[in-house]
Amino acid sequence: MNHKIEELENKIKNKMHEIGYEVEEVVLNPSNRPDLGDYQYNGAMALAKIYHDNPMKIAQNIVDKIKNFSEFKQISVANPGFINISLSDECLIAFANHSLEDISSNYHLGINKTIFLDYGGPNVAKVLHVGHLRSANIGQALNNLCKAVGCNTISDIHLGDWGRPMGMVILEIKTRYPNLAYFKDDYNGEDVDFQLTNEDLLELYPTATTKAKENESIMDMSRQINAELQNKHKGYYALWKKIVEVSLNEVKRLYKDLNVDFDLWEGESDNFAYMDELFKFLYAKNIITESEGAQVIDVKEETDKKEIPPLILVKSNGAVSYEATDLAAIWERTHKYKLDEIWYIVDKRQELHFTQVFRACIKSGMIDDKTKLIFNGFGTMNGPDGKPFKTRDGGVMPLSDLLDNVTDVCEARIMESIKENRREIARQIAVAAIKYADLLPFRTTDYNFDIDKFTDLNGKTGTYLLYSCVRMNSLLKKAKEANIEFAKIQTLTTENERKILIAMLDLKRIIKRSFENYSLNEICEYLYKITNLYNNFYAENKVLTEKNEAIRSSWLALTKLIFDNNQQLLNILGINIPEKM
Ligand code: ARG
């Protein structure tokens, strides 16, 4: 007996080769007519074109050759050439028990690339808002998915910690506290007793940027300070370090709740160190030209359908651009690591920026064709009205407020009997609700934030999934407490059990497609589907009080299989299951 659906597909393929049908692969698709079979193979239609033969006849030839496989309960041909297959119970049980023994084999695709992921991307001294949520959620989930399928990954937060706004904030601090040691000519890097909180920064940043925009001389002074900062002026640099630290602490606190973590906590400032090397290289390639006072690289191509403007490397005011920062980042990353791919999980409205950057890399020969640069843009999260998400007074919604609001709603819905750690559990549920809702639409799709919908215990939601998993887990715990032993699935009794196991067999394909599409939506849909199937089974049967021991232990093993599997999939999404809720 085979242990995996791929083995069965291969076995069918080999038999087809024997009768002269040269196919590259055989894929059994879950049937959308379950009354006719569990699976459908529809390759006969394509073969009919190749071999100039009747598809019904080809299907029949294949069936004649494989009909005696012990894996099949039933096999038949249907117009215009479909092969419908039902698997035997023994076969389904063998597949399921193999999965149960080695849950990770359901995810491992044997892809062993090294992938660098750039996500998160918050900006120092600026409020972490809902826009940064998607980058963190999707980026982390893709990172987890990459690892599950077998890849090595390196993740980087790519902090926006460099540039003119830094000069503005420093100037504003200098205006308010001119006597701070940072601003003394003889400042020598010593510690300065200056209390700065994230709340201070959230007030300082908008004040400073508004002032600079409204007043040309303030703008000039900010530029000047920024230039000195970039030359590592001692005082400005020390103050800047402090600003970064305060910001990063808040970012880390929120990301921890969201189960988001990075291998590298680097920022644009780190890439900046490679700017000179990069510029030397680019100038030597003779691809930089001057245009209206700016240094640019022409990146348009003949096949372009819409105009791709030149990449601006250095602006006419002498400032180094966002594009240059990303080029320096690629320079650093490809010089430090041997990478197969670099993935960017960034708002899709930045697509043009990345098109320009990627083209400049290729045009300059900065990276070889072995490293692929991939832009994974995502859509926006809008308010319930379908417009960009705003607070009641029209401002941007800070991520921490959003998390707190959803936590409040979830806390009100937790069982009253739970007295300890209510807030922590509520937070965990809130994170599940937010993340699931965020990962459910295809990556590039916009969606509306809807707190009631996202936290509904009876919908396609994170809360529903957690609640179901907690219940599975508590069933398993009760069995343990009652010393009920179980190990493998021995028998299938109800139609719902079959449906669950057939759905299990589809998992690897879901994982593969998710990886290929850089999107978690199919995993989210799949989790909902299999959990529903399990809940139908659960509603129908009394597992613990079942008298027949073989049936009871099979049901418990099935429960463990679905719980383990859901736990793994939720982990990929960055969601943890609480003990109780
Ligand atoms: N900090 C940027 C922003 O808030 C996002 C950074 C995206 N990553 C990158 N390598 N450019 O828009």
PDB file of N, CA and C and ligand atoms in Angstrom, residues 118-124 126 129 131-132 135 156-161 268 271 322-323 325-327 329-330 333 343-347 350 353-354 357 375, ligand 1:
ATOM      1  N   ASP A 118      11.976  40.575   2.691  1.00  0.00           N
ATOM      2  CA  ASP A 118      11.969  41.956   3.153  1.00  0.00           C
ATOM      3  C   ASP A 118      10.514  42.304   3.463  1.00  0.00           C
ATOM      4  N   TYR A 119      10.173  42.410   4.745  1.00  0.00           N
ATOM      5  CA  TYR A 119       8.790  42.764   5.109  1.00  0.00           C
ATOM      6  C   TYR A 119       8.791  43.565   6.410  1.00  0.00           C
ATOM      7  N   GLY A 120       7.612  44.055   6.761  1.00  0.00           N
ATOM      8  CA  GLY A 120       7.525  44.912   7.961  1.00  0.00           C
ATOM      9  C   GLY A 120       7.676  46.360   7.518  1.00  0.00           C
ATOM     10  N   GLY A 121       8.914  46.783   7.377  1.00  0.00           N
ATOM     11  CA  GLY A 121       9.207  48.108   6.827  1.00  0.00           C
ATOM     12  C   GLY A 121       8.613  49.293   7.562  1.00  0.00           C
ATOM     13  N   PRO A 122       8.509  49.247   8.911  1.00  0.00           N
ATOM     14  CA  PRO A 122       7.976  50.428   9.592  1.00  0.00           C
ATOM     15  C   PRO A 122       8.978  51.574   9.549  1.00  0.00           C
ATOM     16  N   ASN A 123       8.496  52.763   9.827  1.00  0.00           N
ATOM     17  CA  ASN A 123       9.367  53.934   9.792  1.00  0.00           C
ATOM     18  C   ASN A 123       9.610  54.461  11.193  1.00  0.00           C
ATOM     19  N   VAL A 124      10.841  54.774  11.472  1.00  0.00           N
ATOM     20  CA  VAL A 124      11.219  55.267  12.794  1.00  0.00           C
ATOM     21  C   VAL A 124      10.516  56.586  13.111  1.00  0.00           C
ATOM     22  N   LYS A 126       7.595  57.211  13.507  1.00  0.00           N
ATOM     23  CA  LYS A 126       6.252  57.357  12.951  1.00  0.00           C
ATOM     24  C   LYS A 126       5.377  56.278  13.555  1.00  0.00           C
ATOM     25  N   HIS A 129       1.126  51.907  11.785  1.00  0.00           N
ATOM     26  CA  HIS A 129      -0.314  51.934  11.511  1.00  0.00           C
ATOM     27  C   HIS A 129      -0.755  50.671  10.786  1.00  0.00           C
ATOM     28  N   GLY A 131      -1.397  49.968   7.888  1.00  0.00           N
ATOM     29  CA  GLY A 131      -0.736  49.640   6.624  1.00  0.00           C
ATOM     30  C   GLY A 131       0.461  48.727   6.834  1.00  0.00           C
ATOM     31  N   HIS A 132       1.109  48.882   7.967  1.00  0.00           N
ATOM     32  CA  HIS A 132       2.267  48.029   8.243  1.00  0.00           C
ATOM     33  C   HIS A 132       1.860  46.643   8.709  1.00  0.00           C
ATOM     34  N   SER A 135       1.971  43.978   5.750  1.00  0.00           N
ATOM     35  CA  SER A 135       3.326  43.588   5.381  1.00  0.00           C
ATOM     36  C   SER A 135       3.874  42.592   6.396  1.00  0.00           C
ATOM     37  N   ASP A 156      14.329  40.288   7.020  1.00  0.00           N
ATOM     38  CA  ASP A 156      14.849  41.600   7.421  1.00  0.00           C
ATOM     39  C   ASP A 156      13.704  42.601   7.535  1.00  0.00           C
ATOM     40  N   ILE A 157      13.658  43.320   8.629  1.00  0.00           N
ATOM     41  CA  ILE A 157      12.563  44.286   8.866  1.00  0.00           C
ATOM     42  C   ILE A 157      12.669  45.529   7.974  1.00  0.00           C
ATOM     43  N   HIS A 158      13.872  45.811   7.508  1.00  0.00           N
ATOM     44  CA  HIS A 158      14.111  46.979   6.652  1.00  0.00           C
ATOM     45  C   HIS A 158      13.444  48.247   7.194  1.00  0.00           C
ATOM     46  N   LEU A 159      13.899  48.627   8.333  1.00  0.00           N
ATOM     47  CA  LEU A 159      13.398  49.803   9.037  1.00  0.00           C
ATOM     48  C   LEU A 159      13.656  51.095   8.241  1.00  0.00           C
ATOM     49  N   GLY A 160      12.637  51.929   8.148  1.00  0.00           N
ATOM     50  CA  GLY A 160      12.828  53.240   7.524  1.00  0.00           C
ATOM     51  C   GLY A 160      13.417  54.188   8.549  1.00  0.00           C
ATOM     52  N   ASP A 161      14.741  54.190   8.657  1.00  0.00           N
ATOM     53  CA  ASP A 161      15.369  54.922   9.760  1.00  0.00           C
ATOM     54  C   ASP A 161      16.330  56.007   9.276  1.00  0.00           C
ATOM     55  N   GLU A 268      17.434  51.188   6.665  1.00  0.00           N
ATOM     56  CA  GLU A 268      18.006  51.854   5.500  1.00  0.00           C
ATOM     57  C   GLU A 268      19.392  52.412   5.843  1.00  0.00           C
ATOM     58  N   ASN A 271      22.117  49.952   5.067  1.00  0.00           N
ATOM     59  CA  ASN A 271      22.393  49.840   3.632  1.00  0.00           C
ATOM     60  C   ASN A 271      23.212  51.028   3.150  1.00  0.00           C
ATOM     61  N   TYR A 322      15.068  57.079  -2.361  1.00  0.00           N
ATOM     62  CA  TYR A 322      14.549  55.811  -1.836  1.00  0.00           C
ATOM     63  C   TYR A 322      14.994  54.658  -2.756  1.00  0.00           C
ATOM     64  N   GLU A 323      15.022  54.926  -4.057  1.00  0.00           N
ATOM     65  CA  GLU A 323      15.461  53.902  -5.024  1.00  0.00           C
ATOM     66  C   GLU A 323      16.916  53.509  -4.749  1.00  0.00           C
ATOM     67  N   THR A 325      18.481  53.718  -1.984  1.00  0.00           N
ATOM     68  CA  THR A 325      18.551  52.944  -0.741  1.00  0.00           C
ATOM     69  C   THR A 325      18.272  51.477  -1.026  1.00  0.00           C
ATOM     70  N   ASP A 326      17.255  51.223  -1.858  1.00  0.00           N
ATOM     71  CA  ASP A 326      16.931  49.831  -2.148  1.00  0.00           C
ATOM     72  C   ASP A 326      18.005  49.158  -2.996  1.00  0.00           C
ATOM     73  N   LEU A 327      18.647  49.930  -3.872  1.00  0.00           N
ATOM     74  CA  LEU A 327      19.765  49.356  -4.638  1.00  0.00           C
ATOM     75  C   LEU A 327      20.908  48.993  -3.687  1.00  0.00           C
ATOM     76  N   ALA A 329      20.597  48.246  -0.606  1.00  0.00           N
ATOM     77  CA  ALA A 329      20.168  47.077   0.178  1.00  0.00           C
ATOM     78  C   ALA A 329      20.442  45.791  -0.612  1.00  0.00           C
ATOM     79  N   ILE A 330      20.135  45.820  -1.900  1.00  0.00           N
ATOM     80  CA  ILE A 330      20.358  44.630  -2.729  1.00  0.00           C
ATOM     81  C   ILE A 330      21.861  44.360  -2.844  1.00  0.00           C
ATOM     82  N   ARG A 333      22.868  42.788   0.464  1.00  0.00           N
ATOM     83  CA  ARG A 333      22.337  41.432   0.638  1.00  0.00           C
ATOM     84  C   ARG A 333      23.014  40.425  -0.276  1.00  0.00           C
ATOM     85  N   TRP A 343      12.485  38.364  -1.820  1.00  0.00           N
ATOM     86  CA  TRP A 343      11.052  38.671  -1.897  1.00  0.00           C
ATOM     87  C   TRP A 343      10.784  39.978  -1.149  1.00  0.00           C
ATOM     88  N   TYR A 344       9.981  40.832  -1.775  1.00  0.00           N
ATOM     89  CA  TYR A 344       9.554  42.076  -1.128  1.00  0.00           C
ATOM     90  C   TYR A 344       8.066  41.998  -0.842  1.00  0.00           C
ATOM     91  N   ILE A 345       7.695  42.124   0.413  1.00  0.00           N
ATOM     92  CA  ILE A 345       6.278  42.111   0.756  1.00  0.00           C
ATOM     93  C   ILE A 345       5.917  43.538   1.141  1.00  0.00           C
ATOM     94  N   VAL A 346       5.474  44.274   0.140  1.00  0.00           N
ATOM     95  CA  VAL A 346       5.281  45.718   0.279  1.00  0.00           C
ATOM     96  C   VAL A 346       3.960  46.100  -0.406  1.00  0.00           C
ATOM     97  N   ASP A 347       3.355  47.158   0.068  1.00  0.00           N
ATOM     98  CA  ASP A 347       2.120  47.707  -0.521  1.00  0.00           C
ATOM     99  C   ASP A 347       2.220  47.730  -2.054  1.00  0.00           C
ATOM    100  N   GLN A 350       3.614  50.430  -4.422  1.00  0.00           N
ATOM    101  CA  GLN A 350       5.054  50.689  -4.639  1.00  0.00           C
ATOM    102  C   GLN A 350       5.617  49.858  -5.795  1.00  0.00           C
ATOM    103  N   HIS A 353       8.159  51.593  -8.184  1.00  0.00           N
ATOM    104  CA  HIS A 353       9.454  51.759  -7.514  1.00  0.00           C
ATOM    105  C   HIS A 353      10.296  50.486  -7.669  1.00  0.00           C
ATOM    106  N   PHE A 354       9.663  49.340  -7.395  1.00  0.00           N
ATOM    107  CA  PHE A 354      10.434  48.100  -7.459  1.00  0.00           C
ATOM    108  C   PHE A 354      10.748  47.689  -8.894  1.00  0.00           C
ATOM    109  N   VAL A 357      13.816  49.643  -9.655  1.00  0.00           N
ATOM    110  CA  VAL A 357      14.974  49.139  -8.911  1.00  0.00           C
ATOM    111  C   VAL A 357      15.463  47.812  -9.517  1.00  0.00           C
ATOM    112  N   PHE A 375       8.676  40.940  -6.492  1.00  0.00           N
ATOM    113  CA  PHE A 375       7.834  41.906  -5.780  1.00  0.00           C
ATOM    114  C   PHE A 375       6.491  41.265  -5.452  1.00  0.00           C
TER     115      PHE A 375
HETATM  116  N1  ARG B   1       9.410  51.970   4.917  1.00  0.00           N
HETATM  117  C1  ARG B   1       8.699  51.816   3.680  1.00  0.00           C
HETATM  118  C2  ARG B   1       7.326  52.460   3.780  1.00  0.00           C
HETATM  119  O1  ARG B   1       6.778  52.611   4.867  1.00  0.00           O
HETATM  120  C3  ARG B   1       8.513  50.376   3.290  1.00  0.00           C
HETATM  121  C4  ARG B   1       9.777  49.640   3.020  1.00  0.00           C
HETATM  122  C5  ARG B   1       9.590  48.528   2.051  1.00  0.00           C
HETATM  123  N2  ARG B   1      10.796  47.810   1.750  1.00  0.00           N
HETATM  124  C6  ARG B   1      11.750  48.204   0.915  1.00  0.00           C
HETATM  125  N3  ARG B   1      12.817  47.483   0.730  1.00  0.00           N
HETATM  126  N4  ARG B   1      11.625  49.344   0.237  1.00  0.00           N
HETATM  127  O2  ARG B   1       6.766  52.794   2.743  1.00  0.00           O
END
